[in-house]
Tab-separated table of C-alpha atoms and ligand atoms in Angstrom:
chain	number	residue	atom	x	y	z
A	1	MET	CA	41.221	-20.171	-3.491
A	2	SER	CA	38.290	-22.117	-1.875
A	3	ARG	CA	35.484	-23.963	-3.522
A	4	ILE	CA	32.030	-22.574	-2.362
A	5	CYS	CA	28.493	-23.603	-2.774
A	6	VAL	CA	25.769	-20.857	-2.053
A	7	ILE	CA	22.383	-22.352	-1.553
A	8	GLY	CA	19.513	-19.617	-2.177
A	9	VAL	CA	20.485	-16.774	-4.691
A	10	GLY	CA	18.417	-14.090	-3.414
A	11	TYR	CA	19.404	-10.609	-2.177
A	12	VAL	CA	21.889	-12.065	0.412
A	13	GLY	CA	22.935	-15.311	-1.559
A	14	LEU	CA	23.627	-13.393	-4.823
A	15	VAL	CA	25.834	-10.636	-3.117
A	16	THR	CA	27.582	-13.376	-1.075
A	17	GLY	CA	28.266	-15.615	-3.857
A	18	ALA	CA	29.411	-12.758	-6.129
A	19	CYS	CA	31.587	-11.080	-3.780
A	20	LEU	CA	33.165	-14.203	-2.486
A	21	ALA	CA	33.888	-15.007	-6.172
A	22	ASP	CA	35.429	-11.533	-6.323
A	23	LEU	CA	37.645	-12.469	-3.439
A	24	GLY	CA	39.328	-15.123	-5.661
A	25	ASN	CA	37.023	-18.117	-4.748
A	26	ARG	CA	35.319	-20.528	-7.096
A	27	VAL	CA	31.696	-20.311	-6.343
A	28	VAL	CA	28.688	-22.085	-7.480
A	29	CYS	CA	25.189	-20.383	-6.635
A	30	GLN	CA	22.399	-22.903	-6.410
A	31	ASP	CA	18.746	-22.026	-6.423
A	32	VAL	CA	15.496	-24.020	-6.776
A	33	ASP	CA	14.098	-21.235	-8.792
A	34	GLN	CA	14.519	-22.097	-12.504
A	35	ASP	CA	13.507	-18.768	-13.750
A	36	LYS	CA	15.957	-16.979	-11.660
A	37	VAL	CA	18.902	-19.310	-12.435
A	38	GLY	CA	17.978	-19.071	-16.125
A	39	ARG	CA	18.154	-15.342	-16.022
A	40	LEU	CA	21.465	-15.309	-14.108
A	41	LYS	CA	23.023	-17.776	-16.575
A	42	GLN	CA	22.232	-15.013	-19.205
A	43	GLY	CA	23.820	-12.372	-16.983
A	44	LEU	CA	20.593	-10.884	-16.203
A	45	LEU	CA	20.104	-9.954	-12.265
A	46	PRO	CA	16.876	-10.768	-10.826
A	47	ILE	CA	17.218	-8.021	-8.429
A	48	TYR	CA	18.190	-4.407	-8.461
A	49	GLU	CA	21.277	-3.809	-6.417
A	50	PRO	CA	23.698	-1.029	-7.115
A	51	GLY	CA	27.166	-2.425	-8.382
A	52	LEU	CA	26.194	-5.993	-8.344
A	53	GLU	CA	25.668	-6.523	-12.115
A	54	GLU	CA	29.271	-5.679	-12.859
A	55	ILE	CA	30.783	-8.105	-10.134
A	56	VAL	CA	28.517	-10.852	-11.452
A	57	ARG	CA	29.522	-10.184	-15.065
A	58	ARG	CA	33.383	-10.037	-14.176
A	59	ASN	CA	33.262	-13.098	-12.113
A	60	SER	CA	31.190	-15.087	-14.264
A	61	ALA	CA	33.494	-14.086	-17.285
A	62	ALA	CA	36.554	-15.093	-15.183
A	63	GLY	CA	34.981	-18.469	-14.573
A	64	ARG	CA	34.785	-17.972	-10.739
A	65	LEU	CA	31.057	-17.740	-10.646
A	66	CYS	CA	28.248	-19.925	-12.068
A	67	PHE	CA	24.664	-20.685	-11.306
A	68	THR	CA	22.803	-23.979	-11.322
A	69	THR	CA	19.592	-25.525	-10.123
A	70	SER	CA	21.329	-28.635	-9.351
A	71	TYR	CA	22.478	-29.454	-5.899
A	72	ASP	CA	24.931	-32.096	-7.331
A	73	GLU	CA	26.569	-29.611	-9.369
A	74	GLY	CA	26.519	-27.041	-6.638
A	75	LEU	CA	27.901	-29.104	-3.983
A	76	GLN	CA	30.444	-30.947	-6.115
A	77	GLY	CA	33.881	-30.481	-4.394
A	78	ALA	CA	32.765	-27.660	-2.051
A	79	ARG	CA	34.562	-27.120	1.018
A	80	PHE	CA	32.036	-24.407	2.262
A	81	VAL	CA	28.368	-24.519	1.646
A	82	TYR	CA	26.470	-21.431	2.534
A	83	ILE	CA	22.825	-21.627	3.327
A	84	SER	CA	21.003	-18.371	2.426
A	85	VAL	CA	17.592	-19.371	1.711
A	86	GLY	CA	14.612	-17.368	2.794
A	87	THR	CA	13.164	-17.713	6.449
A	88	PRO	CA	9.764	-15.839	6.169
A	89	SER	CA	7.423	-15.297	8.962
A	90	GLY	CA	5.058	-18.079	9.855
A	91	VAL	CA	1.492	-17.489	11.132
A	92	GLU	CA	2.375	-16.793	14.652
A	93	GLY	CA	5.397	-14.501	13.758
A	94	GLU	CA	7.761	-17.460	14.092
A	95	ALA	CA	10.488	-18.092	11.521
A	96	ASP	CA	9.384	-20.657	8.785
A	97	LEU	CA	12.381	-22.957	8.648
A	98	THR	CA	11.040	-24.985	5.643
A	99	TYR	CA	13.720	-23.826	3.177
A	100	VAL	CA	16.431	-24.299	5.536
A	101	HIS	CA	15.533	-27.815	6.306
A	102	GLN	CA	15.397	-28.558	2.608
A	103	ALA	CA	18.943	-27.163	2.144
A	104	ALA	CA	20.174	-29.148	5.042
A	105	LYS	CA	18.670	-32.379	3.814
A	106	ALA	CA	19.944	-31.683	0.241
A	107	ILE	CA	23.416	-31.293	1.751
A	108	ALA	CA	23.254	-34.365	3.822
A	109	GLU	CA	22.023	-36.520	1.005
A	110	ARG	CA	25.003	-35.572	-1.221
A	111	LEU	CA	27.921	-35.691	1.149
A	112	THR	CA	30.969	-37.166	-0.562
A	113	GLN	CA	33.579	-35.076	1.200
A	114	SER	CA	34.000	-33.154	4.560
A	115	LEU	CA	32.645	-29.756	4.473
A	116	ILE	CA	31.582	-26.782	6.428
A	117	VAL	CA	27.985	-25.556	6.431
A	118	VAL	CA	27.915	-21.863	6.849
A	119	ASN	CA	24.391	-20.453	7.855
A	120	LYS	CA	23.810	-16.974	6.336
A	121	SER	CA	20.014	-17.133	6.699
A	122	THR	CA	18.519	-15.426	9.735
A	123	VAL	CA	17.411	-18.168	12.016
A	124	PRO	CA	16.038	-18.725	15.413
A	125	ILE	CA	18.555	-19.537	18.129
A	126	GLY	CA	19.271	-23.123	18.193
A	127	THR	CA	18.891	-23.642	14.362
A	128	GLY	CA	22.706	-24.266	13.914
A	129	ASP	CA	22.367	-27.194	16.248
A	130	LEU	CA	19.145	-28.234	14.434
A	131	VAL	CA	20.993	-28.046	10.990
A	132	ALA	CA	23.866	-30.161	12.444
A	133	ASP	CA	21.277	-32.762	13.669
A	134	LEU	CA	19.364	-32.796	10.250
A	135	VAL	CA	22.608	-33.465	8.311
A	136	ARG	CA	23.588	-36.211	10.729
A	137	GLU	CA	20.124	-37.809	10.416
A	138	HIS	CA	20.041	-37.649	6.659
A	139	GLN	CA	23.680	-38.458	5.705
A	140	THR	CA	24.386	-41.926	4.324
A	141	SER	CA	28.055	-41.710	5.206
A	142	ASP	CA	29.765	-40.816	8.290
A	143	ILE	CA	31.785	-37.918	6.806
A	144	PRO	CA	32.203	-35.128	9.408
A	145	VAL	CA	30.254	-31.801	8.861
A	146	ALA	CA	30.707	-28.642	10.937
A	147	VAL	CA	28.172	-25.979	11.128
A	148	VAL	CA	29.073	-22.190	11.536
A	149	SER	CA	26.664	-19.438	11.874
A	150	ASN	CA	27.670	-16.370	9.897
A	151	PRO	CA	24.674	-13.902	10.132
A	152	GLU	CA	24.520	-11.156	7.555
A	153	PHE	CA	24.356	-7.540	8.146
A	154	LEU	CA	24.280	-6.279	4.671
A	155	ARG	CA	21.703	-3.563	3.643
A	156	GLU	CA	19.745	-3.754	0.389
A	157	GLY	CA	20.613	-0.681	-1.654
A	158	SER	CA	24.211	-0.712	-0.461
A	159	ALA	CA	24.711	-4.618	-0.150
A	160	VAL	CA	27.895	-4.981	-2.197
A	161	ARG	CA	29.775	-2.090	-0.185
A	162	ASP	CA	28.414	-3.607	3.169
A	163	PHE	CA	29.701	-7.118	2.237
A	164	MET	CA	32.954	-5.638	1.357
A	165	ASN	CA	33.230	-3.389	4.198
A	166	PRO	CA	31.718	-5.089	7.218
A	167	ASP	CA	31.537	-3.292	10.528
A	168	ARG	CA	32.354	-6.930	11.874
A	169	VAL	CA	31.879	-10.569	10.787
A	170	VAL	CA	30.388	-12.756	13.257
A	171	LEU	CA	31.000	-16.396	13.266
A	172	GLY	CA	29.446	-18.799	15.642
A	173	SER	CA	30.321	-22.442	16.159
A	174	THR	CA	30.907	-25.390	18.532
A	175	ASP	CA	33.808	-26.156	16.143
A	176	ARG	CA	36.423	-23.253	16.604
A	177	SER	CA	38.775	-24.542	13.929
A	178	ALA	CA	35.798	-24.571	11.474
A	179	ALA	CA	34.981	-21.035	12.420
A	180	GLN	CA	38.607	-19.976	11.794
A	181	GLU	CA	38.538	-21.637	8.380
A	182	VAL	CA	35.601	-19.538	7.617
A	183	ALA	CA	37.112	-16.501	8.957
A	184	GLU	CA	40.139	-17.024	6.526
A	185	LEU	CA	37.586	-16.453	3.617
A	186	TYR	CA	37.014	-13.014	4.797
A	187	ALA	CA	40.678	-12.224	5.598
A	188	PRO	CA	40.938	-9.915	2.493
A	189	LEU	CA	38.286	-7.716	3.951
A	190	GLN	CA	40.443	-6.971	6.977
A	191	ALA	CA	37.392	-6.769	8.958
A	192	LYS	CA	37.112	-7.342	12.815
A	193	VAL	CA	36.007	-11.039	13.221
A	194	MET	CA	34.207	-12.045	16.241
A	195	ILE	CA	34.047	-15.854	17.083
A	196	THR	CA	31.376	-17.013	19.360
A	197	ASP	CA	29.272	-20.102	20.000
A	198	LEU	CA	26.463	-20.816	17.624
A	199	ARG	CA	23.460	-19.691	19.761
A	200	THR	CA	25.216	-16.334	20.536
A	201	ALA	CA	25.872	-15.619	17.045
A	202	GLU	CA	22.266	-16.250	15.909
A	203	MET	CA	21.193	-14.112	18.614
A	204	ILE	CA	23.598	-11.161	17.712
A	205	LYS	CA	21.601	-10.946	14.428
A	206	TYR	CA	18.189	-10.881	15.952
A	207	ALA	CA	19.268	-8.353	18.670
A	208	SER	CA	20.936	-6.187	16.082
A	209	ASN	CA	17.748	-5.983	13.827
A	210	ALA	CA	15.484	-5.582	16.943
A	211	PHE	CA	17.479	-2.779	18.238
A	212	LEU	CA	17.592	-0.907	14.925
A	213	ALA	CA	13.902	-1.250	14.680
A	214	THR	CA	13.411	-0.019	18.125
A	215	LYS	CA	15.459	2.993	17.416
A	216	ILE	CA	13.102	3.870	14.532
A	217	SER	CA	9.986	3.172	16.545
A	218	PHE	CA	11.398	5.256	19.328
A	219	ILE	CA	11.938	8.259	17.175
A	220	ASN	CA	8.588	7.820	15.545
A	221	GLU	CA	6.884	7.764	19.007
A	222	VAL	CA	8.991	11.018	19.843
A	223	ALA	CA	7.838	12.525	16.488
A	224	ASN	CA	4.206	12.021	17.413
A	225	ILE	CA	4.676	13.853	20.786
A	226	CYS	CA	6.463	16.507	18.945
A	227	GLU	CA	3.478	16.883	16.862
A	228	ALA	CA	1.340	17.088	19.988
A	229	VAL	CA	3.600	19.561	21.732
A	230	GLY	CA	4.839	21.620	18.679
A	231	ALA	CA	8.562	20.576	18.869
A	232	ASN	CA	10.517	19.716	15.604
A	233	VAL	CA	11.545	16.064	15.487
A	234	LEU	CA	14.202	16.755	13.010
A	235	GLU	CA	16.100	19.071	15.584
A	236	VAL	CA	15.237	16.755	18.485
A	237	ALA	CA	17.004	13.795	16.429
A	238	GLU	CA	20.009	16.034	15.662
A	239	GLY	CA	20.411	17.016	19.104
A	240	MET	CA	20.028	13.499	20.418
A	241	GLY	CA	22.210	12.005	17.709
A	242	THR	CA	25.143	14.111	18.278
A	243	ASP	CA	25.413	12.585	21.543
A	244	ARG	CA	28.039	9.684	21.108
A	245	ARG	CA	26.194	7.473	23.252
A	246	ILE	CA	23.162	7.615	21.074
A	247	GLY	CA	24.648	8.129	17.565
A	248	PRO	CA	22.798	9.754	14.635
A	249	HIS	CA	21.662	6.586	12.638
A	250	PHE	CA	18.258	5.316	12.580
A	251	LEU	CA	16.780	8.276	13.989
A	252	SER	CA	14.648	9.447	11.056
A	253	ALA	CA	10.973	9.815	11.843
A	254	GLY	CA	8.709	8.821	9.046
A	255	LEU	CA	6.482	5.901	7.986
A	256	GLY	CA	8.214	3.208	9.971
A	257	TRP	CA	10.290	0.352	9.329
A	258	GLY	CA	9.502	-2.292	6.625
A	259	GLY	CA	11.282	-4.710	4.160
A	260	SER	CA	12.231	-8.408	4.344
A	261	CYS	CA	14.097	-8.350	7.694
A	262	PHE	CA	13.009	-6.052	10.352
A	263	PRO	CA	9.307	-6.935	10.346
A	264	LYS	CA	9.940	-10.720	10.459
A	265	ASP	CA	12.829	-10.778	12.610
A	266	VAL	CA	11.323	-8.486	15.453
A	267	LYS	CA	8.307	-10.777	15.394
A	268	ALA	CA	10.315	-13.847	15.387
A	269	LEU	CA	12.410	-12.648	18.291
A	270	ALA	CA	9.230	-11.856	20.167
A	271	HIS	CA	8.030	-15.353	19.476
A	272	ILE	CA	11.079	-16.962	20.533
A	273	ALA	CA	11.121	-14.920	23.824
A	274	ALA	CA	7.467	-15.940	24.579
A	275	MET	CA	8.156	-19.445	23.830
A	276	HIS	CA	10.888	-19.487	26.167
A	277	GLY	CA	8.811	-17.825	29.086
A	278	CYS	CA	10.118	-14.409	28.480
A	279	HIS	CA	7.568	-11.497	28.270
A	280	PRO	CA	9.034	-9.438	25.151
A	281	GLN	CA	6.853	-6.284	25.801
A	282	LEU	CA	9.315	-3.865	24.596
A	283	LEU	CA	9.664	-5.993	21.195
A	284	ARG	CA	5.762	-5.984	21.157
A	285	ALA	CA	5.540	-2.169	21.590
A	286	VAL	CA	8.152	-1.626	18.919
A	287	VAL	CA	5.827	-3.624	16.393
A	288	GLU	CA	2.741	-1.776	17.604
A	289	ILE	CA	4.158	1.692	17.237
A	290	ASN	CA	5.390	0.722	13.666
A	291	ASP	CA	1.790	-0.375	12.716
A	292	ASP	CA	0.233	2.675	14.079
A	293	GLN	CA	2.786	4.888	12.298
A	294	ARG	CA	1.242	3.948	8.937
A	295	LYS	CA	-2.173	4.600	9.895
A	296	ARG	CA	-1.308	8.263	11.042
A	297	VAL	CA	-0.740	9.308	7.490
A	298	ILE	CA	-4.407	8.217	6.529
A	299	ILE	CA	-5.756	10.076	9.582
A	300	ARG	CA	-3.738	13.333	8.770
A	301	LEU	CA	-5.246	13.196	5.132
A	302	ARG	CA	-8.681	12.603	6.381
A	303	GLU	CA	-8.387	15.512	8.876
A	304	HIS	CA	-7.356	17.725	6.093
A	305	LEU	CA	-9.442	16.601	3.147
A	306	GLY	CA	-12.617	15.179	4.967
A	307	THR	CA	-13.741	11.856	3.519
A	308	LEU	CA	-11.121	10.159	1.106
A	309	ARG	CA	-13.928	8.572	-1.011
A	310	GLY	CA	-13.545	9.640	-4.596
A	311	LYS	CA	-10.343	11.564	-3.719
A	312	ILE	CA	-7.274	10.975	-6.046
A	313	VAL	CA	-4.119	10.354	-4.039
A	314	GLY	CA	-0.695	10.112	-5.493
A	315	VAL	CA	2.111	7.950	-4.047
A	316	LEU	CA	5.705	8.748	-4.752
A	317	GLY	CA	8.103	5.747	-4.043
A	318	LEU	CA	6.788	2.179	-3.260
A	319	SER	CA	10.005	0.137	-2.323
A	320	PHE	CA	10.485	-0.234	1.386
A	321	LYS	CA	13.513	2.150	1.090
A	322	PRO	CA	15.394	3.836	-1.549
A	323	ASN	CA	17.888	1.996	-3.897
A	324	THR	CA	16.115	-1.402	-3.759
A	325	ASP	CA	13.239	-3.095	-5.838
A	326	ASP	CA	12.308	-4.981	-2.827
A	327	MET	CA	8.606	-4.526	-1.895
A	328	ARG	CA	8.519	-6.974	0.923
A	329	ASP	CA	6.554	-5.367	3.915
A	330	ALA	CA	6.814	-1.992	2.286
A	331	PRO	CA	5.180	0.597	4.226
A	332	SER	CA	3.671	1.993	0.836
A	333	VAL	CA	1.688	-1.167	0.471
A	334	GLN	CA	-0.233	-0.966	3.613
A	335	VAL	CA	-0.809	2.932	3.266
A	336	ILE	CA	-2.109	2.274	-0.341
A	337	HIS	CA	-4.519	-0.480	0.908
A	338	PHE	CA	-5.785	1.814	3.711
A	339	LEU	CA	-6.436	4.543	1.081
A	340	GLN	CA	-8.253	2.142	-1.157
A	341	ASN	CA	-10.338	0.907	1.740
A	342	GLU	CA	-11.376	4.499	2.204
A	343	GLY	CA	-12.482	4.863	-1.304
A	344	ALA	CA	-9.606	6.779	-2.678
A	345	GLN	CA	-8.321	6.212	-6.147
A	346	VAL	CA	-4.334	5.867	-6.084
A	347	LYS	CA	-1.662	6.841	-8.653
A	348	VAL	CA	1.897	5.564	-8.062
A	349	TYR	CA	5.459	5.919	-9.342
A	350	ASP	CA	8.653	4.324	-8.250
A	351	PRO	CA	11.943	4.343	-10.240
A	352	VAL	CA	12.694	0.630	-9.930
A	353	ALA	CA	10.170	-1.360	-7.988
A	354	VAL	CA	7.175	-1.261	-10.277
A	355	GLU	CA	7.860	-4.864	-11.459
A	356	ASN	CA	7.688	-6.110	-7.886
A	357	ALA	CA	4.901	-3.929	-6.793
A	358	ARG	CA	2.538	-5.013	-9.544
A	359	LYS	CA	2.403	-8.480	-7.828
A	360	VAL	CA	1.126	-6.871	-4.384
A	361	LEU	CA	-0.668	-3.701	-5.591
A	362	ARG	CA	-3.465	-4.027	-7.892
A	363	GLU	CA	-6.013	-1.378	-9.015
A	364	VAL	CA	-3.730	1.577	-8.684
A	365	SER	CA	-2.356	3.437	-11.718
A	366	TYR	CA	1.246	3.068	-12.515
A	367	CYS	CA	2.636	6.334	-13.934
A	368	ASP	CA	5.790	6.872	-15.865
A	369	ASN	CA	6.999	9.718	-13.668
A	370	PRO	CA	6.136	11.833	-10.621
A	371	TYR	CA	4.660	14.574	-12.481
A	372	VAL	CA	1.902	12.239	-14.018
A	373	VAL	CA	1.234	11.098	-10.435
A	374	ALA	CA	0.699	14.622	-9.132
A	375	GLU	CA	-1.755	15.653	-12.094
A	376	GLY	CA	-5.203	16.163	-10.903
A	377	ALA	CA	-4.503	14.526	-7.451
A	378	ASP	CA	-6.068	15.819	-4.232
A	379	ALA	CA	-2.942	14.931	-2.256
A	380	LEU	CA	0.498	13.570	-2.817
A	381	ILE	CA	2.248	11.217	-0.209
A	382	LEU	CA	6.092	10.838	-0.446
A	383	ALA	CA	6.389	7.329	0.806
A	384	THR	CA	9.984	6.370	-0.177
A	385	GLU	CA	12.912	9.023	-0.140
A	386	TRP	CA	14.440	8.292	-3.466
A	387	ASN	CA	17.135	10.937	-4.336
A	388	GLU	CA	15.250	11.703	-7.468
A	389	PHE	CA	12.304	13.032	-5.461
A	390	LYS	CA	14.533	15.622	-3.852
A	391	GLN	CA	15.078	17.330	-7.186
A	392	LEU	CA	11.585	17.696	-8.524
A	393	ASP	CA	9.973	20.762	-9.853
A	394	MET	CA	7.717	21.283	-6.858
A	395	GLN	CA	6.086	24.415	-8.423
A	396	ARG	CA	5.009	22.389	-11.338
A	397	ILE	CA	3.677	19.721	-9.096
A	398	ALA	CA	1.690	22.172	-6.985
A	399	HIS	CA	0.126	23.642	-10.051
A	400	SER	CA	-0.842	20.377	-11.421
A	401	MET	CA	-2.506	19.159	-8.552
A	402	ARG	CA	-6.302	19.419	-7.850
A	403	GLN	CA	-5.659	20.300	-4.283
A	404	PRO	CA	-1.807	20.893	-3.444
A	405	VAL	CA	-1.754	18.831	-0.421
A	406	LEU	CA	1.735	17.093	0.350
A	407	LEU	CA	2.304	14.618	3.061
A	408	ASP	CA	5.976	14.250	3.158
A	409	ALA	CA	6.308	10.998	5.066
A	410	ARG	CA	10.048	10.994	5.157
A	411	ASN	CA	10.734	14.680	5.867
A	412	ILE	CA	12.748	15.243	2.715
A	413	TYR	CA	11.291	18.690	1.782
A	414	ASP	CA	11.718	22.007	3.440
A	415	PRO	CA	8.336	23.087	5.054
A	416	GLY	CA	8.900	26.669	4.566
A	417	SER	CA	9.679	26.389	0.867
A	418	MET	CA	6.820	23.972	0.189
A	419	LYS	CA	4.386	26.266	1.955
A	420	ALA	CA	5.710	29.339	-0.026
A	421	LEU	CA	4.711	27.221	-3.180
A	422	GLY	CA	1.317	26.887	-1.960
A	423	PHE	CA	1.155	23.481	-0.546
A	424	ALA	CA	-0.647	22.367	2.470
A	425	TYR	CA	2.428	20.616	3.700
A	426	PHE	CA	2.527	17.953	6.421
A	427	GLY	CA	5.709	16.418	7.559
A	428	ILE	CA	6.251	13.776	10.263
A	429	GLY	CA	6.902	15.277	13.730
A	430	THR	CA	8.067	18.632	12.265
A	431	GLY	CA	5.319	20.517	13.750
A	432	CYS	CA	4.166	21.563	10.285
A	433	GLY	CA	0.502	21.000	10.198
A	434	GLY	CA	-0.758	22.343	6.897
A	435	ALA	CA	-0.899	25.757	5.439
A	436	GLU	CA	-0.066	28.836	7.409
B	501	LIG	P1	15.179	-14.177	-0.878
B	501	LIG	O1	13.865	-14.499	-0.779
B	501	LIG	O2	15.644	-12.835	-1.745
B	501	LIG	O3	16.039	-15.323	-1.398
B	501	LIG	C1	15.947	-16.679	-0.976
B	501	LIG	C2	16.324	-17.530	-2.109
B	501	LIG	O4	16.405	-18.871	-1.670
B	501	LIG	C3	15.119	-17.608	-3.263
B	501	LIG	O5	15.905	-17.258	-4.512
B	501	LIG	C4	14.750	-19.041	-3.181
B	501	LIG	O6	14.280	-19.497	-4.543
B	501	LIG	C5	15.819	-19.730	-2.623
B	501	LIG	N1	15.453	-20.983	-2.091
B	501	LIG	C6	14.405	-21.279	-1.182
B	501	LIG	N2	14.399	-22.522	-0.887
B	501	LIG	C7	15.560	-23.181	-1.454
B	501	LIG	C8	16.253	-24.369	-1.406
B	501	LIG	N3	15.638	-25.343	-0.669
B	501	LIG	N4	17.233	-24.693	-2.156
B	501	LIG	C9	17.826	-23.620	-2.874
B	501	LIG	N5	17.361	-22.522	-2.852
B	501	LIG	C10	16.103	-22.126	-2.207
B	501	LIG	O7	15.837	-13.922	0.625
B	501	LIG	P2	16.845	-13.004	1.163
B	501	LIG	O8	16.484	-11.613	1.231
B	501	LIG	O9	18.152	-13.274	0.267
B	501	LIG	O10	17.171	-13.521	2.534
B	501	LIG	C11	17.841	-14.655	2.786
B	501	LIG	C12	18.106	-14.834	4.195
B	501	LIG	O11	19.154	-13.850	4.652
B	501	LIG	C13	16.910	-14.789	5.091
B	501	LIG	O12	16.984	-15.429	6.210
B	501	LIG	C14	16.960	-13.150	5.506
B	501	LIG	O13	16.355	-12.826	6.850
B	501	LIG	C15	18.505	-13.011	5.820
B	501	LIG	N6	19.011	-11.676	5.470
B	501	LIG	C16	18.441	-10.861	4.453
B	501	LIG	C17	18.906	-9.541	4.391
B	501	LIG	C18	18.363	-8.783	3.293
B	501	LIG	O14	18.644	-7.528	3.339
B	501	LIG	N7	17.426	-9.161	2.389
B	501	LIG	C19	20.037	-9.067	5.169
B	501	LIG	C20	20.277	-9.852	6.240
B	501	LIG	C21	19.962	-11.230	6.320
C-alpha cells in the first residue's frame, strides 16, 4: 500500500486516483475547483465515464480514496504525487503550462518528506526537467525529489478499462530507481512497462497522439478522393486495415478528430517542432485536413438544399465522441456555428453531453430525444455515433422531417436502406451522393 496524492481531478486525475485506490493504495485527490471537490465528497461524479462511479463509491467507502481542495491535506505523508492538471492550448498552439507550474510550486512549498513527482499531464518535451527545477527553486528544505514522466493513454469513454488494461506503461526519468518504484504501483496490472529518459517519455505521448490524428486525417483525405472518383471508403478502409502493417483502428472516415487531446497535442507538437528549427509540414497538413473536413458537411448541405438561411437543421450527437460528456473541441460545435452563420436554425440532442454543451452552444434548441430533433427539419446531421442512434426508427424520422435529408457524418447507416426509406442520404466517402 502506497500513499498517493493526485493533483488535478479531471478526466485523467479522477480515473487515475480511483483506479490506484482500487489497486489497494491510499489516495487523496486534490483539486482547486471547490465545486468539483464538493460534489465528489458527496459521491457525485463531475464527469460521465462508464464504470467510474462504482469504483469511486467502493474505494471512498473503504477509506482508500478521498477528495480535498487542500494541498496540505493531499500531500501529507504522500510518497507519490501525481500531477494531472490541464495543459490547454495557448494562443500559438503551444501547451499552456500555468497549472503544471502551480502544482510544482505547491508541492515544493510543502515538502516535508522525500517524494516522487509523477507527471501524468501531457506536457512539452523538457517539462519534466522544468518541474524538477521549479521544485528545487521553491523548496525551503533540501529534501530530495525525483520526477518521473508517466504519460496517460486512456481514452474517454473507456477510461477505466484502459487504465486497468494498458497496452504499455511508459515511465521516463533520469532517476531509474524512482521510475522502478512507480512501476511497482502498476505491477498488479501485469502490463508491459517501458522505462526511458524523461524527454523520450514525454515525446512518446505527443508522437502517439499525433500519429493517431494523422491516421484519421489520412482516411478522411482518402474519403474525399473516394467521393471524387466514385469509390467507397468503408471498403477501402477495410481493405487497408486487414493489412497487419496498417491495422484496422483509426481508419473511420467522418467529421474528423476533436476532443481535449488530439487538437491541442498535434498543435503543441507542431509548435515545439517549429521552435526547435524543424518544419512540421505533415503535422500542419493533418490539422488543415481536419479543419476542412468539418466544412465539407456544410458544403454538401448547401449543394443539396441551396441556401441554408431559414432552414431547420437537426444535429444528433454533440460530444466529441460517444460515451463521454466531453465537449472540448467537439466537431459538432464548429459545424453548428457554421450552420448558424449561414442562417440555419439548429435543433440538437445528445444522450449525456447537454450540460456541457450549454456552455458552448447557445441559440440552439435542445430536444429531449432524436425524434423531436427530426420533426420539421430540412436536414439531419449525425455528428456523434452514439449507439442509441443506430437503433432509431428511421422511417418515423423520415416521415416527420420537412425534407428527409440525412447527412451521416459517421457512416453508421446503411445507404441502401436509408434511400429505400426516402432519405436523400449522404455518407462520408461512400460514394452515396443523395437520392437515386
Ligand atoms: P481536466 O480539465 O478534465 O482536469 C484538470 C483538472 O486540474 C481540473 O479539475 C482543474 O480544476 C485541475 N487543476 C488545474 N490547476 C490546478 C492546480 N494548480 N491544482 C490542483 N488542481 C488543478 O483535464 P484532463 O482531461 O483530465 O487532462 C489532464 C491532462 O491529462 C492534460 O494534460 C491532458 O492532455 C492529459 N490527458 C488527457 C486525456 C483525456 O482523455 N482527457 C488522456 C490522456 C492525457
